[in-house]
Backbone as a ProteinNet text record, in pm:
[ID]
protein_1_A
[PRIMARY]
MTAAIARSMFALPDPPMCESATLLNLLIVDDDRLVREACREAAAALGYNVSASQSAEQALWLIDSQEVDVVLLDLKLAGAGGLDVMREIKHRRPDIEVIIVSGNASVGSAVQVMKNGAYDFVAKPFGLQELKLLLERVRAHLKLKVENRKLCEKLKSDKGFGKIIGRTPAMDKLYRMIGKAAQSAPPGVNSW
[TERTIARY]
-3265.3	-3158.1	-3101.8	-3068.3	-3014.1	-2862.8	-2803.6	-2657.9	-2598.1	-2669.9	-2619.9	-2609.9	-2709.5	-2704.8	-2589.4	-2571.9	-2461.1	-2327.9	-2313	-2187.3	-2168.6	-2278.4	-2264.4	-2226	-2272.9	-2233.6	-2084	-2029.3	-1886.9	-1808.4	-1876.8	-1814.7	-1716.4	-1753.2	-1667.7	-1749.8	-1683.3	-1754.2	-1799.1	-1876.7	-1923.2	-1804.9	-1813.1	-1701.7	-1708.9	-1593.1	-1596.3	-1625.6	-1682	-1708.4	-1575.7	-1569.7	-1451	-1452.7	-1345.2	-1339.2	-1312.9	-1376.4	-1360.8	-1376.7	-1462.4	-1481.8	-1575.8	-1647.8	-1751.7	-1698.4	-1569.5	-1516	-1559.7	-1598.2	-1634.2	-1783.7	-1825.5	-1961.7	-1949.9	-2000.6	-1981.7	-2108.8	-2093.4	-2204.2	-2171.6	-2262.5	-2245.4	-2336.8	-2278.5	-2355.2	-2339.4	-2447.2	-2445.9	-2589.2	-2609.8	-2745.3	-2791.1	-2702.5	-2738	-2778.1	-2907.7	-2961.6	-2892.8	-2865.9	-2801.6	-2660.8	-2584.2	-2448.6	-2454.5	-2542.9	-2557.3	-2593.6	-2690.8	-2735.5	-2631.5	-2563.1	-2458.4	-2346.4	-2304.2	-2199.6	-2249.2	-2373.9	-2430.2	-2432.6	-2482.3	-2490.8	-2352.7	-2260.8	-2125.7	-2057.6	-2066.6	-2003.6	-2069.8	-2201.5	-2271.8	-2229.2	-2211.4	-2166.9	-2026.4	-1947.5	-1813.4	-1814.3	-1929.7	-1942	-1941.9	-1954.1	-1954.1	-2095.3	-2104.4	-2231.5	-2250	-2357.7	-2371.1	-2501	-2489.2	-2603.6	-2583.8	-2693.5	-2683.5	-2768.9	-2723.8	-2793.8	-2788.8	-2897.3	-2901.8	-2872.3	-2863	-2842.1	-2745.8	-2691.9	-2600.8	-2673.3	-2795.5	-2871.3	-2896.2	-2938.6	-2964.5	-2833.9	-2724.7	-2595.7	-2551.2	-2565.1	-2524.5	-2612.3	-2740.1	-2829.1	-2784.4	-2750.2	-2704.1	-2573.5	-2484.3	-2357.1	-2380.5	-2477.5	-2509.3	-2584.3	-2652.2	-2741.8	-2695.2	-2589.6	-2544.9	-2393.5	-2340.6	-2196.3	-2154.4	-2062.3	-2007.8	-1856.4	-1786.8	-1640.9	-1586.4	-1654.2	-1606.3	-1724.2	-1701.1	-1803	-1747	-1821.8	-1792.8	-1880.7	-1820.4	-1893.8	-1872	-1983.4	-1976.2	-1936.3	-1843.4	-1794.7	-1900.7	-1987.7	-2089.4	-2228.4	-2270	-2405.4	-2499.8	-2623.4	-2723.2	-2749.6	-2735.6	-2765.7	-2653.5	-2546	-2434.9	-2306.1	-2200	-2070	-2010.1	-1950.2	-1891.6	-1783.8	-1705.5	-1602.1	-1663	-1772.1	-1839.3	-1896.6	-1953.3	-2009.6	-1897.2	-1784.9	-1671.6	-1622.8	-1611.8	-1567.6	-1663.8	-1792.4	-1891.5	-1882.9	-1863.3	-1846.4	-1725	-1612.1	-1489.1	-1503.4	-1583.3	-1607.5	-1687.6	-1790	-1874.8	-1807.1	-1737.8	-1677.4	-1539.9	-1436.5	-1302.6	-1247.6	-1300.4	-1252.2	-1300.3	-1402.7	-1455.1	-1360.2	-1331.9	-1250.9	-1346.5	-1314	-1397.9	-1322.3	-1386.9	-1333.8	-1420	-1359.2	-1431.6	-1437.2	-1556.5	-1580.3	-1623.9	-1568.9	-1606.6	-1608.8	-1710	-1719.5	-1639.6	-1600.3	-1521.6	-1384.8	-1313.7	-1186.4	-1078.2	-1000.6	-881	-775.1	-652.1	-543.7	-565.7	-609.2	-632.4	-739.7	-851	-957.1	-913.7	-836.2	-785.6	-693.8	-604.1	-512.6	-591.3	-691.1	-770.7	-843.6	-907.3	-981.4	-887	-770.6	-674.5	-620.8	-595.7	-550.2	-657.4	-782.8	-893.2	-931.3	-853.2	-875	-934.6	-952.8	-1006.7	-903.3	-950.7	-861.7	-809.7	-899.7	-861.3	-958.1	-925	-1004	-1011	-1131.5	-1146.2	-1236.2	-1199.6	-1273.6	-1380.2	-1498.5	-1605.2	-1576.3	-1611.2	-1657	-1537.5	-1563.2	-1459.1	-1514.5	-1426.7	-1467.4	-1481.3	-1544.6	-1565.5	-1431.7	-1335.7	-1203.6	-1137.8	-1150.7	-1094	-1163	-1295.2	-1369.8	-1326.6	-1313.6	-1272.5	-1135.1	-1037.7	-903	-901.6	-979.2	-987.6	-1044.4	-1152	-1213	-1121.9	-1050.2	-954.8	-842.6	-797.3	-690.7	-737.2	-857.3	-907.5	-936.1	-980.6	-1002.4	-870.8	-764.2	-633	-584.9	-608.7	-571.9	-645.9	-775.9	-854.9	-812	-778.2	-731	-602.3	-510.3	-386.9	-414.8	-510.8	-546.2	-597.9	-682	-736.2	-623.8	-536.4	-424.2	-333.3	-309.4	-227.3	-292.6	-423.3	-494.9	-487.8	-507	-499.3	-360	-257.9	-121.1	-94.7	-140.3	-122.9	-195.4	-317.3	-392	-319.1	-262.2	-187.4	-64.7	5.7	123.1	84.5	-26.8	-73	-107.5	-175.4	-217.2	-98.3	10.3	130.7	216.6	175.1	257.3	241.4	159.1	135	259	244.6	353.7	325.6	420.1	405.6	273.9	199.2	71	-46.5	-16.8	-123.4	-192.3	-322.4	-399.8	-495.2	-509	-604.2	-570.5	-672.8	-651.6	-744.9	-759.2	-840	-746.9	-798.5	-711.9	-647.3	-721.3	-664.9	-549.2	-563.6	-456.2	-335.8	-358.7	-247.3	-170.2	-243.7	-179.4	-96.1	-151.6	-79.3	47.1	38.9	156.6	265.4	224.4	322.9	389.3	308.7	364.1	461.5	424.9	513.5	642	628.7	746	840	783.9	867.1	934.5	860.3	916.9	1028.1	1008	1109.3	1236.1	1222.1	1340.5	1417.6	1350.3	1417.4	1463.8	1446.8	1489.1	1640.7	1691.2	1837.9	1900	2029.2	2098.3	2089.5	2076.5	2071.3	1931.7	1833.1	1695.8	1627.3	1564.3	1498.1	1380.4	1369.9	1253.7	1173.2	1066.2	975.6	1053
-6470	-6453.2	-6591.3	-6614.1	-6744.5	-6742.9	-6863.3	-6874.1	-6809.6	-6817.1	-6756.9	-6604.5	-6543.3	-6398.2	-6364.8	-6445.5	-6422.7	-6429.6	-6531.3	-6544.1	-6426.8	-6379.9	-6267.8	-6140	-6123.4	-6006.2	-6009.3	-6130.3	-6144	-6153.9	-6159.5	-6161.8	-6276.8	-6394.5	-6510.8	-6629.7	-6729.7	-6847.7	-6935.3	-7040.1	-7133.4	-7188.4	-7183	-7230.2	-7380.4	-7445.4	-7584	-7585.2	-7694.4	-7704.4	-7707	-7636.2	-7631.2	-7752.3	-7828.9	-7948.5	-7911.7	-7983.2	-7973	-7830.3	-7752.5	-7615.1	-7604.7	-7710.7	-7702.5	-7679.6	-7663	-7629.5	-7489.7	-7406.3	-7269.2	-7246.8	-7178	-7126.8	-6976.7	-6931	-6793.6	-6712.7	-6592.6	-6498.6	-6377.5	-6344.8	-6229.4	-6118.5	-6001.8	-5888.9	-5772	-5742.1	-5632.1	-5583.1	-5452.1	-5399.7	-5391.4	-5417	-5422.8	-5566.5	-5586.6	-5721.1	-5793.6	-5724.3	-5790	-5838.7	-5756.4	-5796.3	-5911.6	-5898.2	-6000.9	-6135.3	-6134.8	-6259.8	-6315.7	-6227.5	-6274.8	-6342.9	-6282.2	-6342.6	-6472.3	-6472.2	-6591.8	-6707.4	-6681.5	-6787.2	-6832.5	-6737.9	-6775.6	-6861.3	-6821.5	-6899.6	-7035.7	-7041.2	-7170.4	-7260.1	-7202	-7279.8	-7334.2	-7264.7	-7311.3	-7415.5	-7439.7	-7545.6	-7500.2	-7371.3	-7321.5	-7320.1	-7329.4	-7309.8	-7159.2	-7106.2	-6960.9	-6912.4	-6804.1	-6727.8	-6585.2	-6511.8	-6373.1	-6283.6	-6159.9	-6061.8	-5926.9	-5851.4	-5718.6	-5607.8	-5641.3	-5537.7	-5584.2	-5487	-5517.4	-5594	-5552.8	-5619.1	-5765.7	-5791.8	-5929.1	-6009.7	-5950.6	-6019.4	-6057.5	-5965.7	-5994.6	-6104.3	-6102.9	-6209.4	-6344.3	-6348.2	-6472.3	-6521.4	-6429.5	-6466	-6526.9	-6473.6	-6526.1	-6658.8	-6686.3	-6802.5	-6919.1	-6901.9	-7012.6	-7010.5	-7117.3	-7128.6	-7041.2	-6951.6	-6863.7	-6863.1	-6888.6	-6886.4	-6757.7	-6710.7	-6595.4	-6505.2	-6373.8	-6275.7	-6192.2	-6185.4	-6096.9	-5974.5	-5862.9	-5748.8	-5623.3	-5564.8	-5438.9	-5326.9	-5243.7	-5133.9	-5026.2	-5007.2	-4902	-4964.7	-5000.2	-5052.6	-4937.9	-4948.3	-4846.8	-4852.3	-4738.5	-4730.2	-4775.3	-4827.9	-4872.5	-4871.3	-4833.2	-4836.2	-4975.7	-5020.6	-5153.2	-5174.9	-5068.8	-5081.8	-5106.9	-5036.8	-5058.7	-5199.4	-5246.1	-5381.6	-5483.5	-5460.8	-5553	-5557.5	-5443.1	-5440	-5519.1	-5505.1	-5577.9	-5728.2	-5765.5	-5907.9	-5963.6	-5892.3	-5938.4	-5939.4	-5847.1	-5845.5	-5969.3	-6002	-6116.5	-6249.4	-6255.1	-6381	-6352.4	-6341.6	-6308.7	-6409.5	-6530.2	-6634.1	-6616.2	-6534.5	-6512.4	-6421.3	-6460	-6375.8	-6288.2	-6160.4	-6064.1	-6014.3	-6026.2	-5973	-5853	-5736.5	-5613.9	-5598	-5562.7	-5539.5	-5394.6	-5325.5	-5186	-5147.8	-5072	-5017.2	-4889.3	-4830.6	-4706.9	-4735.9	-4827.4	-4872	-4767.3	-4752.8	-4668.8	-4736.1	-4697.6	-4755.1	-4720	-4598.7	-4555	-4636.8	-4661.8	-4741.5	-4885.7	-4938.7	-5075.4	-5086.7	-4990.1	-4990.6	-4978.7	-4890.8	-4869.8	-4997.2	-5066.4	-5187.2	-5299.1	-5307.8	-5410.5	-5382.2	-5256.4	-5220.5	-5250.8	-5247.5	-5272.7	-5420	-5507.4	-5650.1	-5727.5	-5666.3	-5740.4	-5841.6	-5954.4	-6053.9	-6004.7	-5942.3	-5893.3	-5785	-5720.6	-5612.9	-5637.5	-5631	-5652.7	-5542.6	-5494.5	-5387.5	-5445.6	-5381.8	-5415.8	-5343.2	-5396.9	-5534.1	-5629.3	-5751.4	-5852.9	-5975.1	-6054.4	-6169.3	-6295.5	-6393.9	-6522.1	-6586.7	-6577.7	-6636.9	-6569.7	-6438.1	-6365.4	-6407.8	-6422.4	-6468.6	-6609.2	-6695.9	-6834.1	-6838.3	-6764.6	-6763.5	-6706	-6601.7	-6539.9	-6637.6	-6707.4	-6803.7	-6923.7	-6966.2	-7076.8	-7034.8	-6911.2	-6861.5	-6850.1	-6799.4	-6786.6	-6924.7	-7019.2	-7156.1	-7217.3	-7200	-7252.1	-7184.8	-7056.1	-6981.8	-7036.9	-7059.2	-7112.4	-7253.9	-7333.1	-7469.4	-7465.4	-7375.9	-7361.5	-7315.9	-7225.4	-7180.1	-7296.6	-7382.2	-7497.3	-7594.7	-7622.5	-7713.2	-7656.7	-7526.7	-7462.2	-7473.8	-7448.9	-7460	-7601.9	-7702.1	-7842.3	-7876.4	-7827.1	-7852.4	-7789.5	-7666.8	-7600.2	-7676.3	-7723.4	-7801.2	-7930.6	-7994.5	-8118.3	-8090.6	-7983.1	-7948.4	-7920.1	-7851	-7823.6	-7953.1	-8046	-8170.4	-8260.5	-8248.3	-8328.3	-8268.7	-8156.1	-8080.5	-8121.2	-8218.6	-8257.8	-8310.5	-8347.5	-8401.3	-8547.4	-8633.8	-8774.9	-8829.6	-8890.5	-8948.7	-8861.7	-8736	-8644.2	-8596.8	-8605.4	-8567.1	-8454.7	-8355.8	-8248.6	-8125.4	-8059.1	-7939.8	-7828.6	-7810.1	-7699.4	-7588.1	-7467.3	-7359.7	-7395.1	-7463.8	-7503.1	-7601.2	-7694.5	-7791	-7721.7	-7626.8	-7551.1	-7477.5	-7419.3	-7350.9	-7450.4	-7569.5	-7673.4	-7714.3	-7731.4	-7767.1	-7660.4	-7532.7	-7424.9	-7429	-7454.4	-7462.9	-7580	-7695.4	-7812.5	-7781.6	-7715.2	-7678.5	-7587.4	-7487.5	-7395.9	-7471.2	-7559.9	-7638.1	-7729.1	-7788.8	-7878.3	-7801.8	-7678	-7597.6	-7557	-7548.5	-7504.9	-7622	-7745.4	-7862.6	-7864.5	-7907.3	-7913	-8017.5	-8002.5	-8098.3	-8239.4	-8335.5	-8474	-8522.4	-8432	-8473.1	-8494.3	-8608.9	-8637.5	-8542.5	-8490.3	-8407.7	-8482.3	-8430	-8493.1	-8514.3
-1064.9	-1159.4	-1190.8	-1314.7	-1354.4	-1347.1	-1349.2	-1347	-1472.1	-1584	-1707.8	-1693.5	-1628.4	-1606.5	-1512.9	-1408.7	-1315.6	-1388.8	-1475.9	-1550.1	-1645.5	-1703.9	-1796.6	-1723.1	-1598.2	-1519.9	-1490.8	-1476.8	-1450.5	-1580.5	-1693.6	-1826.3	-1843.2	-1794.3	-1808	-1856.8	-1918.6	-1965	-1848.9	-1882.5	-1780	-1701.6	-1566.9	-1486.2	-1463.8	-1449.9	-1405.7	-1256.2	-1207.9	-1064.8	-989.5	-880	-795.3	-703.5	-702.5	-619.8	-474.6	-385.1	-239.7	-186.9	-248.3	-204.8	-86.2	-53.5	48.2	188.5	204	335.3	378.5	284.9	317.4	321.4	426.1	435.6	413.9	302.6	258	278.5	333.6	346.1	260.2	168.8	80.4	131.6	159	211.4	115.7	44	-51.9	-67.5	-65.1	-78.7	-224.7	-318.5	-459.6	-493	-518.8	-540.3	-654.2	-765.3	-879.5	-846	-777.7	-739.4	-639.8	-541.2	-437.9	-500.2	-588.7	-651.2	-747.1	-819.5	-910.5	-832	-722.6	-638.9	-576.8	-531.2	-468.5	-567.6	-685.9	-786.2	-833.2	-847.7	-890.7	-784.7	-658.1	-550.1	-535.8	-549.6	-542.7	-658.3	-776.9	-892.8	-871.4	-789.4	-757.3	-645.3	-586.7	-487	-342.6	-316.2	-179.4	-122	11.7	81.7	94.6	39	28.6	90.7	168.7	217.9	168.9	161	114.8	202.4	216.1	297.7	228.2	245.1	184.7	285.1	414.8	515.3	623.7	695.6	806.2	916	947.9	1054.8	1021.9	901.1	859	857.9	813.9	810.9	952	1046.1	1183.7	1244.2	1211.4	1258.6	1201.5	1073.3	1011.3	1073.8	1103.6	1166.2	1304.2	1376	1508.8	1503.6	1392.8	1389.8	1303.6	1227.4	1142.5	1128.8	1073.7	1054.1	935.7	960.4	856.1	870.7	760.7	760.8	699.2	594.3	518	485.1	495.5	457.2	342.9	235.2	122.8	146.6	189.6	242.7	158.9	112.8	38.2	133.3	91.5	174.5	193.2	93.9	99.5	108.3	229.6	250	282.3	236.3	269	419.8	485.3	627.8	719.8	666.2	751.2	670.8	736.5	670.9	680.9	572.6	569.8	675.5	705	807.6	944.8	975.5	1104	1112.2	1002.9	999.5	1016.3	948.7	962	1106.7	1171.2	1311.1	1399.7	1375.5	1455.2	1428.8	1303.6	1270.6	1344.4	1337.7	1402.5	1554.9	1608.1	1753	1794.7	1716.6	1749.1	1719.2	1606.1	1561.8	1501.5	1584	1534.4	1433.4	1433.1	1342.4	1199	1177.6	1042.9	965.4	841.5	753.6	671.9	662	589.9	468.2	353.8	228.6	192.3	182.5	150.1	-1.5	-49.8	-191.8	-206.8	-307.1	-325.4	-472.6	-508.2	-643.1	-657	-544.3	-544.1	-484	-545.4	-490.3	-507.3	-401.5	-407.7	-321.4	-343.8	-263.5	-116.4	-89.8	48.2	118.1	47.6	110.4	130	36.7	50.3	171.5	187.3	301.8	431.8	433.4	553.7	595.8	503.1	541.6	584.7	522.9	562.5	703	733.9	868.1	972.7	931.6	1024	1033.6	971	992	877.3	761.2	647.2	598.1	551.4	492.9	357.8	280.7	148.4	104.9	-5	-63.3	-212.9	-268.3	-412	-469.4	-587.1	-652.5	-744.6	-743.8	-838	-968.4	-1079.3	-1099.7	-1099.4	-1054.7	-1056.5	-1127.4	-1181.7	-1261.1	-1177.3	-1235.7	-1170.9	-1136.4	-1226.5	-1200	-1080.1	-1070.4	-956.3	-826.4	-829.9	-713.3	-674.7	-773.7	-748.3	-681.7	-735.1	-678	-537	-515.9	-383.7	-281.6	-318.5	-226.9	-202.1	-303.8	-284	-190	-203	-116.4	28.6	49.6	186.4	245.7	163.4	212	258.4	181.2	220.3	349.4	361.9	482.8	604.6	590.5	701.5	738.1	638	663.9	746	711.4	788.2	931.2	949.2	1083.8	1168.4	1109.4	1181.6	1217.7	1121.3	1147.5	1256.4	1254.7	1356.4	1494.4	1501.2	1628.1	1682.9	1595	1638.3	1689.1	1621.9	1664.9	1801.3	1820.5	1950.1	2060.6	2032.4	2131.6	2164.8	2063.6	2087.1	2172.5	2142.3	2221.7	2366.5	2387.4	2523.1	2595.6	2526.6	2591.6	2620.3	2544.7	2567.9	2678.7	2733.8	2826.2	2972.3	3005.9	3144.5	3213.1	3338.4	3418.9	3449.7	3412.9	3444.9	3395	3483.3	3446.7	3491.2	3529.9	3568.9	3441.7	3442.6	3324.6	3364	3277.1	3301.6	3220.6	3167.2	3086.9	3131.6	3259.1	3309.1	3353.2	3372.2	3421.7	3556.3	3643.3	3772.6	3753.3	3658.8	3633.6	3570.6	3482.6	3424.4	3533.8	3629.9	3742.1	3823.5	3847.3	3920.6	3845.9	3712.4	3633.8	3646.2	3642.9	3656.6	3794.3	3897.7	4033.3	4044.5	3988	3990.7	3914.8	3801.3	3721.9	3798.2	3867.6	3946.9	4060.9	4125.8	4236.6	4185.4	4069.2	4013.2	3979.4	3933.1	3899.9	4024.2	4136.6	4259.6	4345.6	4298.9	4376.3	4389.6	4505.7	4524.3	4432.9	4400.5	4313.2	4372.1	4283.8	4325.7	4359.7	4368	4393.7	4259.4	4244.7	4116.7	4096.4	3978.4	3942.6	3837	3802.4	3706.2	3581.8
[MASK]
++++++++++++++++++++++++++++++++++++++++++++++++++++++++++++++++++++++++++++++++++++++++++++++++++++++++++++++++++++++++++++++++++++++++++++++++++++++++++++++++++++++++++++++++++++++++++++++++

């Protein structure tokens, strides 16, 4: 399938290249070859690293074998329910964000997938602009998660006592013991 066919399926003009989009590794899982290829080509045209899968088994293998940040997952896969596949993805890799796509969208199904851990829900057919905005939003979300994790790690590493260095579970236990001992020291005794 050509990029022109993909754009025509989304009924939008030629897209400009998306700047700095390569932060996302996107996996598209849909058993409809035309939809899968249209999404793959559209996301690639926007500058994302894209893989595609036609089945749940192949998608899970890809998740286990390569870097994946976001999964665009069809709710109605042949031979597997999208909710079950999403649960398995989240079980294997909780850090992956899953966007559920459905041709039979309803408010009830959208609420159900969101309660089960989906990042978002989008109804088919959707346009290239909608896909672009959705991917930009999830990229910003993932960037914030990474920054938050780094900040938490920095706070943990700054938490030592004096010149004692170490970030193992045993050292954390020692720090807690030292902290408890310091709190129980009699008045006038220097603590850390």
